[in-house]
mmCIF file of C-alpha atoms in Angstrom:
data_model
loop_
_atom_site.group_PDB
_atom_site.id
_atom_site.type_symbol
_atom_site.label_atom_id
_atom_site.label_comp_id
_atom_site.label_asym_id
_atom_site.label_seq_id
_atom_site.Cartn_x
_atom_site.Cartn_y
_atom_site.Cartn_z
ATOM 1 C CA UNK A 1 68.458 110.595 55.375
ATOM 2 C CA UNK A 2 65.857 111.781 53.842
ATOM 3 C CA UNK A 3 64.547 108.386 53.115
ATOM 4 C CA UNK A 4 60.683 108.903 52.991
ATOM 5 C CA UNK A 5 61.101 111.897 50.791
ATOM 6 C CA UNK A 6 63.092 110.235 48.705
ATOM 7 C CA UNK A 7 61.262 107.314 48.592
ATOM 8 C CA UNK A 8 57.698 109.540 47.387
ATOM 9 C CA UNK A 9 60.297 111.152 44.991
ATOM 10 C CA UNK A 10 60.853 108.060 43.382
ATOM 11 C CA UNK A 11 57.589 106.752 43.129
ATOM 12 C CA UNK A 12 56.402 109.892 41.492
ATOM 13 C CA UNK A 13 58.828 110.125 39.292
ATOM 14 C CA UNK A 14 59.258 106.252 38.010
ATOM 15 C CA UNK A 15 55.669 104.833 38.993
ATOM 16 C CA UNK A 16 54.638 102.808 42.010
ATOM 17 C CA UNK A 17 56.949 100.820 43.430
ATOM 18 C CA UNK A 18 59.787 102.306 42.233
ATOM 19 C CA UNK A 19 62.835 102.274 44.992
ATOM 20 C CA UNK A 20 65.845 104.338 45.621
ATOM 21 C CA UNK A 21 67.954 102.208 43.472
ATOM 22 C CA UNK A 22 65.859 103.402 40.989
ATOM 23 C CA UNK A 23 66.852 107.120 41.566
ATOM 24 C CA UNK A 24 70.702 106.028 41.955
ATOM 25 C CA UNK A 25 70.805 103.760 38.798
ATOM 26 C CA UNK A 26 69.151 106.039 36.043
ATOM 27 C CA UNK A 27 70.605 107.992 33.162
ATOM 28 C CA UNK A 28 74.535 107.449 33.200
ATOM 29 C CA UNK A 29 74.781 105.454 36.592
ATOM 30 C CA UNK A 30 72.239 102.991 34.819
ATOM 31 C CA UNK A 31 74.251 103.027 30.806
ATOM 32 C CA UNK A 32 77.620 102.032 32.909
ATOM 33 C CA UNK A 33 75.329 98.854 34.734
ATOM 34 C CA UNK A 34 75.915 99.854 37.971
ATOM 35 C CA UNK A 35 74.659 98.026 41.095
ATOM 36 C CA UNK A 36 74.016 99.648 44.399
ATOM 37 C CA UNK A 37 76.295 97.379 47.209
ATOM 38 C CA UNK A 38 75.896 99.547 50.515
ATOM 39 C CA UNK A 39 73.672 102.917 51.573
ATOM 40 C CA UNK A 40 73.716 104.734 54.562
ATOM 41 C CA UNK A 41 73.864 108.341 55.939
ATOM 42 C CA UNK A 42 77.172 109.406 54.474
ATOM 43 C CA UNK A 43 78.107 106.572 52.565
ATOM 44 C CA UNK A 44 77.660 105.068 49.361
ATOM 45 C CA UNK A 45 79.051 102.004 47.814
ATOM 46 C CA UNK A 46 78.523 101.039 43.881
ATOM 47 C CA UNK A 47 80.330 98.010 42.109
ATOM 48 C CA UNK A 48 80.845 98.531 38.257
ATOM 49 C CA UNK A 49 81.489 95.753 35.744
ATOM 50 C CA UNK A 50 84.477 96.576 33.680
ATOM 51 C CA UNK A 51 83.133 95.624 30.102
ATOM 52 C CA UNK A 52 84.136 96.463 26.547
ATOM 53 C CA UNK A 53 82.025 99.763 26.763
ATOM 54 C CA UNK A 54 84.236 101.194 29.337
ATOM 55 C CA UNK A 55 87.803 100.578 28.548
ATOM 56 C CA UNK A 56 90.364 102.748 26.708
ATOM 57 C CA UNK A 57 92.149 101.583 23.030
ATOM 58 C CA UNK A 58 94.666 99.341 25.317
ATOM 59 C CA UNK A 59 91.763 97.581 27.421
ATOM 60 C CA UNK A 60 92.460 99.151 30.553
ATOM 61 C CA UNK A 61 89.564 100.760 32.219
ATOM 62 C CA UNK A 62 89.116 104.091 30.955
ATOM 63 C CA UNK A 63 90.165 107.175 33.842
ATOM 64 C CA UNK A 64 86.663 108.855 32.679
ATOM 65 C CA UNK A 65 84.769 105.654 33.479
ATOM 66 C CA UNK A 66 86.563 105.477 36.596
ATOM 67 C CA UNK A 67 85.809 108.859 37.786
ATOM 68 C CA UNK A 68 82.113 108.401 36.510
ATOM 69 C CA UNK A 69 81.788 105.782 38.900
ATOM 70 C CA UNK A 70 83.225 107.946 41.707
ATOM 71 C CA UNK A 71 81.349 110.966 41.292
ATOM 72 C CA UNK A 72 78.456 108.938 41.470
ATOM 73 C CA UNK A 73 78.406 107.614 44.684
ATOM 74 C CA UNK A 74 79.347 111.129 46.338
ATOM 75 C CA UNK A 75 76.683 112.385 44.541
ATOM 76 C CA UNK A 76 73.631 110.038 45.166
ATOM 77 C CA UNK A 77 75.034 109.831 49.242
ATOM 78 C CA UNK A 78 75.198 113.733 48.986
ATOM 79 C CA UNK A 79 71.726 114.020 46.693
ATOM 80 C CA UNK A 80 70.042 111.406 49.735
ATOM 81 C CA UNK A 81 71.240 114.036 52.895
ATOM 82 C CA UNK A 82 68.900 117.095 51.440
ATOM 83 C CA UNK A 83 65.431 117.519 51.673
ATOM 84 C CA UNK A 84 64.283 116.586 47.741
ATOM 85 C CA UNK A 85 61.424 119.167 48.548
ATOM 86 C CA UNK A 86 63.583 122.052 49.410
ATOM 87 C CA UNK A 87 67.493 121.703 48.571
ATOM 88 C CA UNK A 88 69.123 120.661 45.379
ATOM 89 C CA UNK A 89 72.971 118.777 45.686
ATOM 90 C CA UNK A 90 75.225 119.683 42.676
ATOM 91 C CA UNK A 91 78.864 118.124 41.922
ATOM 92 C CA UNK A 92 81.367 121.192 41.968
ATOM 93 C CA UNK A 93 84.734 119.302 41.736
ATOM 94 C CA UNK A 94 86.847 116.195 41.820
ATOM 95 C CA UNK A 95 90.568 115.700 42.494
ATOM 96 C CA UNK A 96 91.369 111.638 42.344
ATOM 97 C CA UNK A 97 94.852 110.342 41.256
ATOM 98 C CA UNK A 98 94.623 106.633 39.094
ATOM 99 C CA UNK A 99 96.759 104.220 40.770
ATOM 100 C CA UNK A 100 96.204 101.087 39.192
ATOM 101 C CA UNK A 101 94.624 99.530 35.712
ATOM 102 C CA UNK A 102 91.653 97.128 35.440
ATOM 103 C CA UNK A 103 90.896 94.714 32.844
ATOM 104 C CA UNK A 104 87.309 93.658 30.740
ATOM 105 C CA UNK A 105 85.941 91.016 33.214
ATOM 106 C CA UNK A 106 86.852 92.610 36.558
ATOM 107 C CA UNK A 107 84.409 94.556 38.757
ATOM 108 C CA UNK A 108 85.242 97.698 40.409
ATOM 109 C CA UNK A 109 84.099 98.548 43.917
ATOM 110 C CA UNK A 110 83.626 102.384 44.364
ATOM 111 C CA UNK A 111 82.988 103.994 47.531
ATOM 112 C CA UNK A 112 82.191 107.299 48.997
ATOM 113 C CA UNK A 113 82.606 108.396 52.304
ATOM 114 C CA UNK A 114 81.692 111.932 53.868
ATOM 115 C CA UNK A 115 84.860 113.685 55.053
ATOM 116 C CA UNK A 116 83.903 117.303 56.700
ATOM 117 C CA UNK A 117 81.075 120.230 55.492
ATOM 118 C CA UNK A 118 81.491 123.865 55.006
ATOM 119 C CA UNK A 119 78.649 126.384 55.947
ATOM 120 C CA UNK A 120 78.672 128.748 53.243
ATOM 121 C CA UNK A 121 75.894 130.530 54.815
ATOM 122 C CA UNK A 122 73.093 131.764 52.095
ATOM 123 C CA UNK A 123 75.210 130.082 49.298
ATOM 124 C CA UNK A 124 74.691 127.168 51.391
ATOM 125 C CA UNK A 125 76.812 123.831 52.226
ATOM 126 C CA UNK A 126 79.853 122.649 50.856
ATOM 127 C CA UNK A 127 80.541 118.967 51.486
ATOM 128 C CA UNK A 128 84.062 117.021 50.968
ATOM 129 C CA UNK A 129 83.944 113.509 50.022
ATOM 130 C CA UNK A 130 87.238 110.776 50.748
ATOM 131 C CA UNK A 131 86.326 108.656 47.301
ATOM 132 C CA UNK A 132 88.282 105.355 46.398
ATOM 133 C CA UNK A 133 88.058 102.782 43.876
ATOM 134 C CA UNK A 134 89.214 99.330 44.250
ATOM 135 C CA UNK A 135 88.514 95.950 42.358
ATOM 136 C CA UNK A 136 86.817 92.984 43.961
ATOM 137 C CA UNK A 137 90.178 91.613 45.372
ATOM 138 C CA UNK A 138 90.873 94.820 47.060
ATOM 139 C CA UNK A 139 93.592 96.490 44.600
ATOM 140 C CA UNK A 140 93.548 100.165 44.549
ATOM 141 C CA UNK A 141 92.507 101.474 41.688
ATOM 142 C CA UNK A 142 91.696 105.585 42.134
ATOM 143 C CA UNK A 143 91.628 107.464 45.130
ATOM 144 C CA UNK A 144 90.543 111.136 45.417
ATOM 145 C CA UNK A 145 88.350 114.094 47.091
ATOM 146 C CA UNK A 146 84.880 115.112 45.689
ATOM 147 C CA UNK A 147 83.131 118.306 46.342
ATOM 148 C CA UNK A 148 79.447 118.512 46.702
ATOM 149 C CA UNK A 149 77.690 121.523 46.999
ATOM 150 C CA UNK A 150 74.259 121.975 48.494
ATOM 151 C CA UNK A 151 72.158 124.670 47.762
ATOM 152 C CA UNK A 152 68.183 125.727 48.894
ATOM 153 C CA UNK A 153 66.031 126.219 45.542
ATOM 154 C CA UNK A 154 65.001 129.152 46.593
ATOM 155 C CA UNK A 155 68.968 130.430 46.243
ATOM 156 C CA UNK A 156 68.919 128.282 43.335
ATOM 157 C CA UNK A 157 66.337 130.309 41.503
ATOM 158 C CA UNK A 158 67.262 133.444 42.789
ATOM 159 C CA UNK A 159 70.770 133.222 41.679
ATOM 160 C CA UNK A 160 69.382 132.156 38.174
ATOM 161 C CA UNK A 161 67.028 134.708 37.760
ATOM 162 C CA UNK A 162 69.929 137.129 38.487
ATOM 163 C CA UNK A 163 72.396 135.031 35.713
ATOM 164 C CA UNK A 164 69.709 135.774 33.026
ATOM 165 C CA UNK A 165 68.327 139.303 33.406
#
C-alpha cells in the first residue's frame, strides 16, 4: 500500500488532519452511511447500516445498495494499492449473486479480498476481487467477483486523446 502518498493526498484534498477514512468515506460511501472496519493490503471491510433510504418497495435491502457496498470495498482496496501520483484504479465489472434478504435495522458487512491479478502489458493490470456481504450475525447476503483495472496516468491520457481526436 502507498499509505504515505494517500495520506498526503487526503490532506491535500480534504485539509489538514484528513485521513484515509476521509478518502474512503466520500461521496456515495458517505451518503450510504458506510464505516471502515478494516483496511490492509489486498483487503477492505466496510459496514453499512440498513436504513429506510436503502430499501426497495417491499422493505428489504435494495440489491443495488448491496452491490454499491461491495464495489466500494473492492474499489477502495484496489485504489489504495496504487501510487496516486502515477496510476488510476477503475471498476470494470461485477458479477454477484444475491442469497438472502436484509431488513431495516440490520447491518451488512462488505468484504473484498484480492484473488489474483492479470498483466495487460501497456494497458495496465486487471485485478479480480472476491466480494461478499454478510449480516453482523454471519448470514450470507451476497457473493461474487469484482474486476478492477489499473492504468498508468500516461496511458490513460494517451487513450483519452486518441478517443477525442
